[in-house]
mmCIF file of C-alpha atoms in Angstrom:
data_model
loop_
_atom_site.group_PDB
_atom_site.id
_atom_site.type_symbol
_atom_site.label_atom_id
_atom_site.label_comp_id
_atom_site.label_asym_id
_atom_site.label_seq_id
_atom_site.Cartn_x
_atom_site.Cartn_y
_atom_site.Cartn_z
ATOM 1 C CA MET A 11 92.054 78.763 100.988
ATOM 2 C CA PRO A 12 95.418 79.766 102.472
ATOM 3 C CA ASP A 13 97.096 83.118 101.889
ATOM 4 C CA SER A 14 99.870 81.523 99.878
ATOM 5 C CA ASP A 15 101.096 78.292 98.437
ATOM 6 C CA THR A 16 101.828 76.206 101.524
ATOM 7 C CA THR A 17 102.479 72.832 99.980
ATOM 8 C CA ASN A 18 105.823 71.329 99.095
ATOM 9 C CA ASP A 19 106.678 69.322 95.956
ATOM 10 C CA THR A 20 105.005 66.201 97.336
ATOM 11 C CA GLY A 21 101.731 68.044 98.010
ATOM 12 C CA THR A 22 102.220 68.029 101.779
ATOM 13 C CA ASP A 23 101.096 71.131 103.648
ATOM 14 C CA THR A 24 104.171 72.869 105.072
ATOM 15 C CA GLY A 25 102.201 75.374 107.137
ATOM 16 C CA ALA A 26 104.171 78.274 105.687
ATOM 17 C CA THR A 27 102.472 81.659 105.448
ATOM 18 C CA SER A 28 104.776 83.206 102.907
ATOM 19 C CA THR A 29 105.226 82.951 99.161
ATOM 20 C CA ALA A 30 107.805 80.793 97.485
ATOM 21 C CA ALA A 31 110.236 83.710 97.538
ATOM 22 C CA GLY A 32 109.731 84.177 101.291
ATOM 23 C CA ARG A 33 107.538 87.278 101.018
ATOM 24 C CA LYS A 34 104.415 87.761 103.132
ATOM 25 C CA ARG A 35 101.327 88.172 100.983
ATOM 26 C CA LEU A 36 99.513 91.501 101.101
ATOM 27 C CA VAL A 37 96.594 90.600 98.852
ATOM 28 C CA SER A 38 94.553 88.406 101.130
ATOM 29 C CA GLY A 39 91.178 89.495 102.456
ATOM 30 C CA PRO A 40 90.649 93.259 102.143
ATOM 31 C CA GLY A 41 94.046 93.543 100.466
ATOM 32 C CA LEU A 42 92.577 91.826 97.417
ATOM 33 C CA LEU A 43 89.927 94.556 97.175
ATOM 34 C CA LEU A 44 92.658 97.198 97.475
ATOM 35 C CA VAL A 45 94.595 95.618 94.608
ATOM 36 C CA TRP A 46 91.463 95.499 92.499
ATOM 37 C CA LEU A 47 90.564 99.158 93.218
ATOM 38 C CA TYR A 48 94.113 100.358 92.623
ATOM 39 C CA GLY A 49 94.150 98.360 89.386
ATOM 40 C CA VAL A 50 90.963 100.093 88.235
ATOM 41 C CA MET A 51 92.476 103.461 89.131
ATOM 42 C CA VAL A 52 95.642 102.602 87.165
ATOM 43 C CA VAL A 53 93.582 101.873 84.065
ATOM 44 C CA GLY A 54 91.469 105.012 84.497
ATOM 45 C CA ALA A 55 94.344 107.386 85.225
ATOM 46 C CA VAL A 56 96.668 105.967 82.558
ATOM 47 C CA SER A 57 93.933 106.057 79.918
ATOM 48 C CA ARG A 58 92.856 109.561 80.823
ATOM 49 C CA SER A 59 96.340 111.045 81.035
ATOM 50 C CA ALA A 60 97.648 109.276 77.918
ATOM 51 C CA PHE A 61 94.724 110.504 75.847
ATOM 52 C CA GLN A 62 94.850 114.046 77.210
ATOM 53 C CA ILE A 63 98.622 114.382 76.957
ATOM 54 C CA SER A 64 98.679 113.058 73.406
ATOM 55 C CA THR A 65 95.732 115.101 72.106
ATOM 56 C CA GLU A 66 95.439 118.339 74.073
ATOM 57 C CA PHE A 67 98.483 118.778 76.309
ATOM 58 C CA ASP A 68 98.823 122.488 75.497
ATOM 59 C CA ARG A 69 95.342 123.149 76.921
ATOM 60 C CA ALA A 70 96.120 122.093 80.518
ATOM 61 C CA PRO A 71 99.656 120.721 80.884
ATOM 62 C CA LEU A 72 99.661 120.864 84.697
ATOM 63 C CA ALA A 73 96.391 118.979 85.053
ATOM 64 C CA TYR A 74 97.339 116.285 82.565
ATOM 65 C CA SER A 75 100.807 115.865 84.052
ATOM 66 C CA LEU A 76 99.321 115.476 87.527
ATOM 67 C CA SER A 77 96.970 112.790 86.204
ATOM 68 C CA ALA A 78 100.025 110.956 84.857
ATOM 69 C CA VAL A 79 101.732 111.254 88.253
ATOM 70 C CA ALA A 80 98.599 109.805 89.871
ATOM 71 C CA ALA A 81 98.694 106.916 87.397
ATOM 72 C CA LEU A 82 102.331 106.188 88.310
ATOM 73 C CA ALA A 83 101.517 106.242 92.028
ATOM 74 C CA TYR A 84 98.585 103.866 91.521
ATOM 75 C CA ALA A 85 100.698 101.519 89.401
ATOM 76 C CA PHE A 86 103.522 101.438 91.949
ATOM 77 C CA ILE A 87 101.159 100.742 94.841
ATOM 78 C CA THR A 88 99.389 98.004 92.878
ATOM 79 C CA TYR A 89 102.730 96.388 92.026
ATOM 80 C CA SER A 90 103.913 96.605 95.643
ATOM 81 C CA LEU A 91 100.727 95.032 96.977
ATOM 82 C CA VAL A 92 100.943 92.169 94.493
ATOM 83 C CA ARG A 93 104.679 91.662 95.076
ATOM 84 C CA GLY A 94 104.293 91.356 98.825
ATOM 85 C CA GLY A 95 106.988 91.261 101.449
ATOM 86 C CA GLU A 96 108.036 93.720 104.093
ATOM 87 C CA ARG A 97 110.016 96.025 101.781
ATOM 88 C CA ALA A 98 107.098 96.212 99.342
ATOM 89 C CA ARG A 99 104.693 96.868 102.225
ATOM 90 C CA LYS A 100 106.818 99.747 103.500
ATOM 91 C CA ALA A 101 107.263 101.166 99.987
ATOM 92 C CA ALA A 102 103.509 100.985 99.364
ATOM 93 C CA LEU A 103 102.866 102.647 102.726
ATOM 94 C CA VAL A 104 105.178 105.556 101.848
ATOM 95 C CA CYS A 105 103.635 105.841 98.386
ATOM 96 C CA CYS A 106 100.097 105.838 99.851
ATOM 97 C CA ALA A 107 101.132 108.673 102.178
ATOM 98 C CA ALA A 108 102.597 110.610 99.240
ATOM 99 C CA GLU A 109 99.451 109.904 97.221
ATOM 100 C CA LEU A 110 97.255 111.214 100.040
ATOM 101 C CA ALA A 111 99.416 114.342 100.323
ATOM 102 C CA GLY A 112 99.051 114.857 96.565
ATOM 103 C CA VAL A 113 95.289 114.373 96.657
ATOM 104 C CA LEU A 114 94.940 116.831 99.539
ATOM 105 C CA ALA A 115 97.253 119.410 97.947
ATOM 106 C CA VAL A 116 95.731 119.209 94.470
ATOM 107 C CA GLY A 117 92.198 118.950 95.861
ATOM 108 C CA THR A 118 92.685 122.096 97.919
ATOM 109 C CA TRP A 119 94.458 123.873 95.045
ATOM 110 C CA THR A 120 91.586 123.141 92.651
ATOM 111 C CA LEU A 121 89.086 124.570 95.117
ATOM 112 C CA VAL A 122 91.099 127.666 96.059
ATOM 113 C CA ARG A 123 92.488 128.490 92.579
ATOM 114 C CA PRO A 124 90.245 126.741 90.026
ATOM 115 C CA GLU A 125 91.574 128.990 87.255
ATOM 116 C CA SER A 126 94.921 127.173 87.575
ATOM 117 C CA PHE A 127 93.220 124.059 86.212
ATOM 118 C CA PRO A 128 91.397 124.639 82.922
ATOM 119 C CA ASP A 129 90.662 120.907 82.995
ATOM 120 C CA THR A 130 90.409 118.480 85.886
ATOM 121 C CA THR A 131 92.899 115.941 87.159
ATOM 122 C CA VAL A 132 92.258 112.606 88.829
ATOM 123 C CA TRP A 133 92.829 114.373 92.150
ATOM 124 C CA SER A 134 90.780 117.542 91.410
ATOM 125 C CA GLN A 135 88.349 118.420 94.163
ATOM 126 C CA PHE A 136 89.673 115.472 96.170
ATOM 127 C CA GLY A 137 88.735 113.019 93.431
ATOM 128 C CA MET A 138 85.115 114.070 93.073
ATOM 129 C CA GLY A 139 85.071 112.934 89.432
ATOM 130 C CA TYR A 140 86.111 109.474 90.645
ATOM 131 C CA LEU A 141 83.539 109.262 93.473
ATOM 132 C CA PHE A 142 86.165 110.459 95.997
ATOM 133 C CA ILE A 143 87.995 107.139 95.644
ATOM 134 C CA PRO A 144 91.339 108.986 95.239
ATOM 135 C CA VAL A 145 91.062 110.416 98.763
ATOM 136 C CA ILE A 146 89.568 107.309 100.395
ATOM 137 C CA LEU A 147 91.887 104.745 98.792
ATOM 138 C CA PRO A 148 95.226 105.916 100.242
ATOM 139 C CA ILE A 149 93.723 106.205 103.733
ATOM 140 C CA THR A 150 92.320 102.705 103.461
ATOM 141 C CA GLY A 151 95.578 101.466 101.984
ATOM 142 C CA MET A 152 97.662 102.946 104.804
ATOM 143 C CA LEU A 153 95.377 101.425 107.440
ATOM 144 C CA TRP A 154 95.559 98.001 105.767
ATOM 145 C CA LEU A 155 99.314 98.144 105.290
ATOM 146 C CA ARG A 156 99.906 99.223 108.894
ATOM 147 C CA ARG A 157 97.687 96.412 110.114
ATOM 148 C CA ARG A 158 99.611 93.892 107.989
ATOM 149 C CA GLY A 159 102.867 95.246 109.406
ATOM 150 C CA GLU A 160 101.622 94.905 112.978
ATOM 151 C CA ALA A 161 100.452 91.364 112.255
ATOM 152 C CA THR A 162 103.950 90.344 111.176
ATOM 153 C CA THR A 163 105.577 91.732 114.338
ATOM 154 C CA ARG A 164 103.347 89.773 116.712
#
């Protein structure tokens, strides 16, 4: 199955490797797994932060706010991967780098000053509560996105 719709109105294969809007697809092969994992993380982080912010925000406002920030990052990356195209690829790459910086900063902070976090965030202890997916996912995402960018320049 091709990466994108490569047939014209008559059903003839045009050989194109881009979407109808002219954007290169990012969700083929391992990119599809990335979209799926980021989608799962969106659901988990949004659900967690929405519940915690609406029911017990005064208990740990920093932790719950950081979980909401993580949810926004995951949602943006998921959208960018699905949208495709070079601009979306670059935006997702920057967002993955920012996500990794956040995971490393918050992960270190929660280990060095655990009293600052009366409750955990998605990124606490480098995502230990999420099987370390929050620290692995942006690294994997950046590698995939860089590889897709190199493939388009060849």
